[in-house]
PDB file of C-alpha atoms in Angstrom:
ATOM      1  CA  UNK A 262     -80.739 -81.509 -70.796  1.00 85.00           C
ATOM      2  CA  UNK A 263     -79.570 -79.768 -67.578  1.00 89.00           C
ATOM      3  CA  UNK A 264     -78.121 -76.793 -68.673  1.00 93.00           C
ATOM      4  CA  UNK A 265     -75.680 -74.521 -65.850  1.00 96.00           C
ATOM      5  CA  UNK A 266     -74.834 -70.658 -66.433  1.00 97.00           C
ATOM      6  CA  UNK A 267     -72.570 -68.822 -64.346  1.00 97.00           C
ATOM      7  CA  UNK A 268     -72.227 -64.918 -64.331  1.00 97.00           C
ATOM      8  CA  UNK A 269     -69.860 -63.006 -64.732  1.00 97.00           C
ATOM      9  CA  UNK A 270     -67.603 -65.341 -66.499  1.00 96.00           C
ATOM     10  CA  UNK A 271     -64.506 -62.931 -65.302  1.00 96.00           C
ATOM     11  CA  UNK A 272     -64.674 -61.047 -62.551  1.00 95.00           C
ATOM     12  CA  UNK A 273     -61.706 -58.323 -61.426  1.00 95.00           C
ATOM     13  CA  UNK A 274     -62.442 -56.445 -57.982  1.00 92.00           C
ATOM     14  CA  UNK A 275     -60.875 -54.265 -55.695  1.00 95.00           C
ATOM     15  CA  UNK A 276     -60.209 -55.794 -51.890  1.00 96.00           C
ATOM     16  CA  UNK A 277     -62.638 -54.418 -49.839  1.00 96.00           C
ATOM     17  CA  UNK A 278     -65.363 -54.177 -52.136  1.00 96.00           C
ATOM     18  CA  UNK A 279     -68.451 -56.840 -52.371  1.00 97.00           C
ATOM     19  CA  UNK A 280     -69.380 -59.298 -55.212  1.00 96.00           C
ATOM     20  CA  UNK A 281     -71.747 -61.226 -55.830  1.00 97.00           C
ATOM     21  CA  UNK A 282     -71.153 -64.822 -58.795  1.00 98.00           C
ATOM     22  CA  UNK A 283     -74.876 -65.665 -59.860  1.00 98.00           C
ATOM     23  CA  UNK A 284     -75.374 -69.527 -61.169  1.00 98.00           C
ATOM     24  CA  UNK A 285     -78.459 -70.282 -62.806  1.00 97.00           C
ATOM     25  CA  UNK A 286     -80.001 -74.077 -63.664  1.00 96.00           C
ATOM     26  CA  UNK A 287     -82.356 -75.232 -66.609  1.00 94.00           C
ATOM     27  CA  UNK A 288     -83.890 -77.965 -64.250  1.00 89.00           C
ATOM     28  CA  UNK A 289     -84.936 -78.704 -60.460  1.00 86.00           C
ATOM     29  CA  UNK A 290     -82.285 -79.742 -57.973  1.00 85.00           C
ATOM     30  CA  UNK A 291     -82.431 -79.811 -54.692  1.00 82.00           C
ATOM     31  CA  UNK A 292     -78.471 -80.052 -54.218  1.00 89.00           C
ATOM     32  CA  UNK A 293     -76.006 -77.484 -55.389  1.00 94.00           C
ATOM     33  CA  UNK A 294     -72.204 -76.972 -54.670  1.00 96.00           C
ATOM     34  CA  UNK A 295     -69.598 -74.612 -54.847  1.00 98.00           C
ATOM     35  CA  UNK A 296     -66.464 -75.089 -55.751  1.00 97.00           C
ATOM     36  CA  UNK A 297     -62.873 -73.588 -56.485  1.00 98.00           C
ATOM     37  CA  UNK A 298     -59.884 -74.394 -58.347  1.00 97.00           C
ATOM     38  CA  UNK A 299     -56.631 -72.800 -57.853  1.00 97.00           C
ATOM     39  CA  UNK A 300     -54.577 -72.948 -61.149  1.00 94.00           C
ATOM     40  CA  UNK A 301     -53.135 -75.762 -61.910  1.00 93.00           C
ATOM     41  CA  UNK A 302     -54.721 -77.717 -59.313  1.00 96.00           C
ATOM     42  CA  UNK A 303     -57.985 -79.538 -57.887  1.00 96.00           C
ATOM     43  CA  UNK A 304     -61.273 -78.804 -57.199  1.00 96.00           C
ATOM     44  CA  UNK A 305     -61.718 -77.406 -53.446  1.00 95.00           C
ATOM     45  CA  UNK A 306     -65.368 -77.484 -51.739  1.00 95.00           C
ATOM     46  CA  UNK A 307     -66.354 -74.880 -50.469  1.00 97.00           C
ATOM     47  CA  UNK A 308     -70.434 -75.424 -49.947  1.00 97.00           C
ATOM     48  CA  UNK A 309     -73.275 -77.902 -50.615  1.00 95.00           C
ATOM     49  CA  UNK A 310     -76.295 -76.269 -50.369  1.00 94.00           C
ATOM     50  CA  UNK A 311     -79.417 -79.206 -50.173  1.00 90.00           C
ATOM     51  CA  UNK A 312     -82.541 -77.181 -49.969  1.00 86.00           C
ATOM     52  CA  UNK A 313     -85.037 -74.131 -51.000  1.00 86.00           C
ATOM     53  CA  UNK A 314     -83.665 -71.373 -48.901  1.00 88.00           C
ATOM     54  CA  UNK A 315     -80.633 -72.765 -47.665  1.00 91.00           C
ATOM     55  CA  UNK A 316     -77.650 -70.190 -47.136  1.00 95.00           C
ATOM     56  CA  UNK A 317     -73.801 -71.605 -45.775  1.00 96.00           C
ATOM     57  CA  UNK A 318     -71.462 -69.386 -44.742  1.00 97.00           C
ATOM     58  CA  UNK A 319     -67.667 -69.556 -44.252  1.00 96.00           C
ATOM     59  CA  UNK A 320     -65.158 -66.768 -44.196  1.00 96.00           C
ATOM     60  CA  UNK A 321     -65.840 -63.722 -46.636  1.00 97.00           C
ATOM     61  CA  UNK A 322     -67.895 -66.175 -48.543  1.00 98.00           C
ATOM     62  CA  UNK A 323     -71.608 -66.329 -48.278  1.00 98.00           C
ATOM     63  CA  UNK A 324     -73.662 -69.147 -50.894  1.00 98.00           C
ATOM     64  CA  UNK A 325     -77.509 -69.488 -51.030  1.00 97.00           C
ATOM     65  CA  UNK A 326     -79.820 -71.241 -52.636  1.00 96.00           C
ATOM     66  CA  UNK A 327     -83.315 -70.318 -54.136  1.00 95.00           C
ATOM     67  CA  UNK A 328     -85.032 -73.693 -55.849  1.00 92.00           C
ATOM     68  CA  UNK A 329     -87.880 -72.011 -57.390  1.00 93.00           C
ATOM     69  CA  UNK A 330     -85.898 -69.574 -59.068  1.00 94.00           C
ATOM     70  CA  UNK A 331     -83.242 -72.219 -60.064  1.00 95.00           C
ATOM     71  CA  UNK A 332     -80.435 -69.542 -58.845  1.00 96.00           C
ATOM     72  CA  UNK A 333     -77.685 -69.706 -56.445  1.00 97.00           C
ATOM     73  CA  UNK A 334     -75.653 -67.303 -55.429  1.00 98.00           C
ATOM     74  CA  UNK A 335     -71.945 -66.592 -54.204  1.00 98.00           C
ATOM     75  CA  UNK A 336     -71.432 -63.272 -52.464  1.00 98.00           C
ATOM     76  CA  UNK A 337     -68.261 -62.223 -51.331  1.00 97.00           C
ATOM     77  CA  UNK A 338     -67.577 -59.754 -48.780  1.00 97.00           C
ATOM     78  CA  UNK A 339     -64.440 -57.401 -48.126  1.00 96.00           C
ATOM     79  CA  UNK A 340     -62.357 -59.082 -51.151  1.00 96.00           C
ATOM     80  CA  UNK A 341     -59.353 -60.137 -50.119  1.00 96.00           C
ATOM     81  CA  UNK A 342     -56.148 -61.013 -52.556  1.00 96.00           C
ATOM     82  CA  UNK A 343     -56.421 -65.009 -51.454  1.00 96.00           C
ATOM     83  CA  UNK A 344     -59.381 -64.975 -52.591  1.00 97.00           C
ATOM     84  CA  UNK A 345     -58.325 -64.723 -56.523  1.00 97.00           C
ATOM     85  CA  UNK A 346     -59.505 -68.165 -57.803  1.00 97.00           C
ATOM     86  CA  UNK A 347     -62.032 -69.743 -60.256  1.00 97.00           C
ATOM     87  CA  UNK A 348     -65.031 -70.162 -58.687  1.00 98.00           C
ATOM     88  CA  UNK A 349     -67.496 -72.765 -59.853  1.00 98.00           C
ATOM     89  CA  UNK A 350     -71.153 -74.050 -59.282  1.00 97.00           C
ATOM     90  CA  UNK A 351     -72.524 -77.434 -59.994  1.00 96.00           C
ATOM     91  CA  UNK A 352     -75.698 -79.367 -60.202  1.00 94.00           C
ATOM     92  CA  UNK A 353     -76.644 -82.883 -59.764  1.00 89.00           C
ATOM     93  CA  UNK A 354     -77.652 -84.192 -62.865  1.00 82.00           C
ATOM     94  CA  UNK A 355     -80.874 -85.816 -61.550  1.00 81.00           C
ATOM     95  CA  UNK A 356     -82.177 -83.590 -59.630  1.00 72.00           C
ATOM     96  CA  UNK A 357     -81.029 -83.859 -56.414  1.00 70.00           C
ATOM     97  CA  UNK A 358     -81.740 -87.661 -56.579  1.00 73.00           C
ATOM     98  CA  UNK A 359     -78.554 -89.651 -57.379  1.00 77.00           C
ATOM     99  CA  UNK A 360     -74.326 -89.151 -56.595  1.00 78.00           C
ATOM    100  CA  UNK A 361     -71.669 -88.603 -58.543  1.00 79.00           C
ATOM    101  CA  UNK A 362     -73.346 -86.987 -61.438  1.00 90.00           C
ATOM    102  CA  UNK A 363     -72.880 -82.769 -61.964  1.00 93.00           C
ATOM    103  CA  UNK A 364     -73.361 -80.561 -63.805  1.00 94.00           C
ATOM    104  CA  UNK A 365     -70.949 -77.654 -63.980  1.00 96.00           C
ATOM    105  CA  UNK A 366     -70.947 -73.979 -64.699  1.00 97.00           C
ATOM    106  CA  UNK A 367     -68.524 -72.855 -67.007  1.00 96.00           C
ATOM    107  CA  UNK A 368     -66.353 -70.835 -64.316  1.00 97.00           C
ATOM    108  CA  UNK A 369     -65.901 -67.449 -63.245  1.00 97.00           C
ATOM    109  CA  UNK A 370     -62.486 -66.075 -63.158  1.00 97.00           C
ATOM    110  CA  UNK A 371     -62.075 -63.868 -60.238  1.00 97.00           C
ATOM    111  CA  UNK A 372     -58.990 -61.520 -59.253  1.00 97.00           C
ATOM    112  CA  UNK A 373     -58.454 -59.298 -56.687  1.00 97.00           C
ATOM    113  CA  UNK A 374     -56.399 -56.362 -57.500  1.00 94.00           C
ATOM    114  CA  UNK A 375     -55.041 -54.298 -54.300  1.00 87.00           C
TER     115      UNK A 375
ATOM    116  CA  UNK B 123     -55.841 -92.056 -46.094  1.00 72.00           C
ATOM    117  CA  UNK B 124     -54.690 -91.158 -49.316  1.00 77.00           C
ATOM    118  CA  UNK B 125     -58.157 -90.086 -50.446  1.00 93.00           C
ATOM    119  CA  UNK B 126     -58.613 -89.948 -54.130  1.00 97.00           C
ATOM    120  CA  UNK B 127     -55.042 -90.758 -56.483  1.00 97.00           C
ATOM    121  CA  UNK B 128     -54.676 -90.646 -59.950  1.00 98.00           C
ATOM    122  CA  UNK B 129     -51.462 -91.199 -61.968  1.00 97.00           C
ATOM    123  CA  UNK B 130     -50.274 -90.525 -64.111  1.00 97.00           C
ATOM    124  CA  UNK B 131     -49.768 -86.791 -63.767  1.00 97.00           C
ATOM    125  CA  UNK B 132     -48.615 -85.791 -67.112  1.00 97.00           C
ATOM    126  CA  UNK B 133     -48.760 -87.717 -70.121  1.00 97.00           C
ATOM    127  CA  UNK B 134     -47.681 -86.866 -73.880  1.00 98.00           C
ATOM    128  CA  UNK B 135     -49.289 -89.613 -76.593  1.00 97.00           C
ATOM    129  CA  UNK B 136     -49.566 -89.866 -80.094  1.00 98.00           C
ATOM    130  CA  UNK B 137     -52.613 -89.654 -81.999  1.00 98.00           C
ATOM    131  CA  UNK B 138     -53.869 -92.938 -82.356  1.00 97.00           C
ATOM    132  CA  UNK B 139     -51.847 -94.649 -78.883  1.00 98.00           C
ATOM    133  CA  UNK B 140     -53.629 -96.286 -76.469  1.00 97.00           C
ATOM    134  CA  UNK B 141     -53.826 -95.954 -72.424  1.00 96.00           C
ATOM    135  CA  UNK B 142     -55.097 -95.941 -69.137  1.00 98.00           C
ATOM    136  CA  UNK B 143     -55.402 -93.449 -66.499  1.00 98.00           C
ATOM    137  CA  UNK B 144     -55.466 -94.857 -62.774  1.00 98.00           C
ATOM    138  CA  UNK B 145     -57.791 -93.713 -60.383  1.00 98.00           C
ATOM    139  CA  UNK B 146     -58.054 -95.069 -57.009  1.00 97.00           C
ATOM    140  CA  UNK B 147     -59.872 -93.912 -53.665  1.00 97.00           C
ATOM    141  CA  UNK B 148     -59.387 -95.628 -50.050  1.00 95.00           C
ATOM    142  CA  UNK B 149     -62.363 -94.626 -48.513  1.00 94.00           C
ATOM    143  CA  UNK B 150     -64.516 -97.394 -49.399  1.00 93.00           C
ATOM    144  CA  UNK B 151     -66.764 -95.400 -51.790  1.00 93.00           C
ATOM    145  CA  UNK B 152     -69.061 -96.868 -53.780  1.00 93.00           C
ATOM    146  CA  UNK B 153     -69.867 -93.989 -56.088  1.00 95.00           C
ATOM    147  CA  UNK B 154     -67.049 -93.004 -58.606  1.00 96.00           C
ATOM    148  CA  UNK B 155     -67.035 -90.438 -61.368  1.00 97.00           C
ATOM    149  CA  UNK B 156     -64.400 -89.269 -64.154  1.00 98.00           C
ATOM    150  CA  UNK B 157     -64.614 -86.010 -65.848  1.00 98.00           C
ATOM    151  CA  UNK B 158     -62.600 -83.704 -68.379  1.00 98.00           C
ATOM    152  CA  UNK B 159     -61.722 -80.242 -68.061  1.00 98.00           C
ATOM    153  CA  UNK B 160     -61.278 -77.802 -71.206  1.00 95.00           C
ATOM    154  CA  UNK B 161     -60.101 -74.331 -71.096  1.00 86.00           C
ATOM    155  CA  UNK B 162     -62.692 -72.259 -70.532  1.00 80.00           C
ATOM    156  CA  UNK B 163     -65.310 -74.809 -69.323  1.00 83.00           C
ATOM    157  CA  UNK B 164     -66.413 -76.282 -66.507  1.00 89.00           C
ATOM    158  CA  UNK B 165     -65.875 -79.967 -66.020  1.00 96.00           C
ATOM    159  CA  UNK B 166     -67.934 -82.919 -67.747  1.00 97.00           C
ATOM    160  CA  UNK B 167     -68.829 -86.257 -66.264  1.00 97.00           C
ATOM    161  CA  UNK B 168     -67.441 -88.582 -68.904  1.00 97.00           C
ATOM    162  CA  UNK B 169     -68.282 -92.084 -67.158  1.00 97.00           C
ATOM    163  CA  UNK B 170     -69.335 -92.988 -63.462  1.00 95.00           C
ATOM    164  CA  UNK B 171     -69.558 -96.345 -61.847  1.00 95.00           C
ATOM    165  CA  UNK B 172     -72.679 -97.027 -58.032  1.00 93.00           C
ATOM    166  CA  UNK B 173     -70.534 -99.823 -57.392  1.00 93.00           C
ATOM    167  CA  UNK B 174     -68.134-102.487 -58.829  1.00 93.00           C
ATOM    168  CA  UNK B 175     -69.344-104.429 -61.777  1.00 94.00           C
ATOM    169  CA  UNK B 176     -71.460-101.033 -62.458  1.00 94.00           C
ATOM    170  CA  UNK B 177     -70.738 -98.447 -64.518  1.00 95.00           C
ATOM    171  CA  UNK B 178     -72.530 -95.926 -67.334  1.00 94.00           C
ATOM    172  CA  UNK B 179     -72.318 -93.387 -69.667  1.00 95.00           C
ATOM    173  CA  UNK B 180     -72.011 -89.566 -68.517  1.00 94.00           C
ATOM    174  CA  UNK B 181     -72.274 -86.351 -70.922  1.00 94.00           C
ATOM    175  CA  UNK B 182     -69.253 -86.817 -73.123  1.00 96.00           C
ATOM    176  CA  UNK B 183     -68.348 -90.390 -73.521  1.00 97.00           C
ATOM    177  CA  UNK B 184     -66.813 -91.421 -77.185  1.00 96.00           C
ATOM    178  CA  UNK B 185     -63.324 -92.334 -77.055  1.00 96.00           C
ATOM    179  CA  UNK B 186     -63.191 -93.826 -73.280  1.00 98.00           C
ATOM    180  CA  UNK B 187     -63.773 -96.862 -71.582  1.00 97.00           C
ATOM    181  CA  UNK B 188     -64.411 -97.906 -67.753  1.00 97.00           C
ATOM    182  CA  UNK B 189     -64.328-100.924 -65.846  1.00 96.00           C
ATOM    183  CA  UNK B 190     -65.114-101.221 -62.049  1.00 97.00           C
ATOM    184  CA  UNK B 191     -63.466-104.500 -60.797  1.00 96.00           C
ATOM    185  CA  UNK B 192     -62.951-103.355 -57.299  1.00 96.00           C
ATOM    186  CA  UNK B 193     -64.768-100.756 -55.184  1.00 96.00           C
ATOM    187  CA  UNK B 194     -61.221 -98.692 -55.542  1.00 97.00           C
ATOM    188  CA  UNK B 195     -60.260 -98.865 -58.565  1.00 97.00           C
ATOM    189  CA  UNK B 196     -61.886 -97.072 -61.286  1.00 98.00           C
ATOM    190  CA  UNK B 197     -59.450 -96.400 -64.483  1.00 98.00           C
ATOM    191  CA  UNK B 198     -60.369 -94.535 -67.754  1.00 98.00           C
ATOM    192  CA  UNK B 199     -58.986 -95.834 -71.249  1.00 98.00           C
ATOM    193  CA  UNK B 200     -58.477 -93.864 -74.041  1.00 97.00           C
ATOM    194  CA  UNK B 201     -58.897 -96.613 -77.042  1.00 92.00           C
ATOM    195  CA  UNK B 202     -57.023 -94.696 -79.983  1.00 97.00           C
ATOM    196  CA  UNK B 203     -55.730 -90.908 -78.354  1.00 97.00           C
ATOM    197  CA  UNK B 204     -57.217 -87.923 -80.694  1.00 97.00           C
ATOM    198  CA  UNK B 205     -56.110 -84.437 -80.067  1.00 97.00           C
ATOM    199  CA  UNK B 206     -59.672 -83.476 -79.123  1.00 97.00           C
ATOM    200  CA  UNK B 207     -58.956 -85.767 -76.272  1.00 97.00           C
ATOM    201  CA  UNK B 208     -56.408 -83.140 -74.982  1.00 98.00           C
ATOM    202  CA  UNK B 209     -57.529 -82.040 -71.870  1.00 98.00           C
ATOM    203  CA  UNK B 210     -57.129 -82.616 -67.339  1.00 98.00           C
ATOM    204  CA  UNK B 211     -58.777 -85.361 -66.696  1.00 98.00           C
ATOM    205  CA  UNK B 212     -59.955 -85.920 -62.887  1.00 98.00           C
ATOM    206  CA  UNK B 213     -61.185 -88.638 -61.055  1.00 98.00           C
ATOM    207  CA  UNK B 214     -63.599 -88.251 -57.961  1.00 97.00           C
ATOM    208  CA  UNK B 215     -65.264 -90.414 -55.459  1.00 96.00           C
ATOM    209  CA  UNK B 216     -68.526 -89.647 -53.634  1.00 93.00           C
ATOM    210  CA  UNK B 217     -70.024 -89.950 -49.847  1.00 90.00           C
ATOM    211  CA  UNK B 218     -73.742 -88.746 -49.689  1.00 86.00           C
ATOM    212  CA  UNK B 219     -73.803 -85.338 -50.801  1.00 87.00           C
ATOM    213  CA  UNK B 220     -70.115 -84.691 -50.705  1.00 89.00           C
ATOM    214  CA  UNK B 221     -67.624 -84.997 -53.459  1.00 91.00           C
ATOM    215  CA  UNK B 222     -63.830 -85.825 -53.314  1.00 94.00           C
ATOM    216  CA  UNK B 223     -61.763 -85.060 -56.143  1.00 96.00           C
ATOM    217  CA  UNK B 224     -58.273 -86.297 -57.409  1.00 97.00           C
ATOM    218  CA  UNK B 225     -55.337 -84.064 -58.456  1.00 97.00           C
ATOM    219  CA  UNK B 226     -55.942 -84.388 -61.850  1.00 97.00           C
ATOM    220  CA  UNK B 227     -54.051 -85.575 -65.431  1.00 98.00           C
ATOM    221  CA  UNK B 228     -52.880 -83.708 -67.361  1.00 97.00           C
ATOM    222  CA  UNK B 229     -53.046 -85.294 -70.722  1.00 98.00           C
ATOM    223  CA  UNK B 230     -51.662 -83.640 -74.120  1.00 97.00           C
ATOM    224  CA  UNK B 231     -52.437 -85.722 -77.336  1.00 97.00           C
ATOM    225  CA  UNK B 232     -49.986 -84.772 -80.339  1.00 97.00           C
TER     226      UNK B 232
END
């Protein structure tokens, strides 16, 4: 059973400073995403990340992708209050090899404090 | 295009009611997925459909049905409402390797 596990669960930072949200997988994938949820509403994408290696940028965000280790990684640079959010990672289900079908992290909290 | 709607938004039942929660996407999708969302916890896939007349079982599926008629519509049932089923419920539709997701229900069982 594909098991996902984000860290930190909640995360408070100062703007300006750096943070990085770890998500780690029980199984190979080849396809992760990123996602975030503003309360009360949907889920926004923010990256799909398809291979061994592969790193997406966009903003003060910064998502990579190591296969072997089963980890991803969300790094945030230069916090800024917009970002406050709950940030979470997902897998596919098979592997990498069908749609439709994730596997989520439980969530991490973050908020940006001035 | 609309993209992916769901309605109702809110709903209040009593344990043991019955109903259905509409999903329906415009962009021709073939692949369409419905998950639950608890406090606390990511989402989990509760039923998905590759294409009308097709549909199976995801993680958590006791207590809902699916059909898939159409390549549109996809809606969930709840056969007899528990309070466990208490939770926002969202629909999403998928192209390749990129997901589209409703605005949610938001369902409270009493």
């Amino acid at each position: 059973e594909l098991k996902v596990e984000q860290n930190p669960l909640f995360l408070s930072m100062q703007e300006g400073k750096n943070y990085t949200i770890y998500c780690n997988y029980s199984t190979t994938s080849d396809r992760l995403y990123w996602y975030r949820q503003d309360p009360g509403k949907s889920l926004e994408s923010l990256f799909v990340l398809l291979s061994n290696g592969a790193v997406k940028q966009e903003g003060r965000l910064m998502a990579s992708l190591d296969t072997k280790a089963r980890l991803s990684t969300l790094h945030i640079t230069a916090a800024v209050h917009d970002l406050s959010a709950t940030y979470f990672c997902a897998v596919d289900m098979d592997g990498g090899t069908s749609y439709g079908k994730l596997t989520f992290g439980q969530g991490t909290i973050l908020t940006v404090h001035p | 295009n609309a993209g992916v709607t769901q309605t109702p938004k809110f709903q209040v039942l009593k344990t043991g009611q019955s109903m259905t929660l509409q999903c329906a996407q415009d962009m021709n999708h073939e692949y369409m997925s419905w998950y639950r969302q608890d406090p606390g916890m990511g989402l989990r896939l509760i039923h998905y459909s590759v294409g009308a007349g097709i549909t199976d079982q995801g993680e958590v599926p006791n207590g809902y049905n699916v059909s898939r008629s159409t390549t549109e519509d996809f809606p969930l049932r709840l056969l007899s409402a528990a309070p466990s089923q208490t939770s926002v419920y969202f629909c999403a539709s998928t192209r390749g390797t990129q997901e589209y997701f409703g605005p949610g229900t938001r369902l409270t069982v009493t």
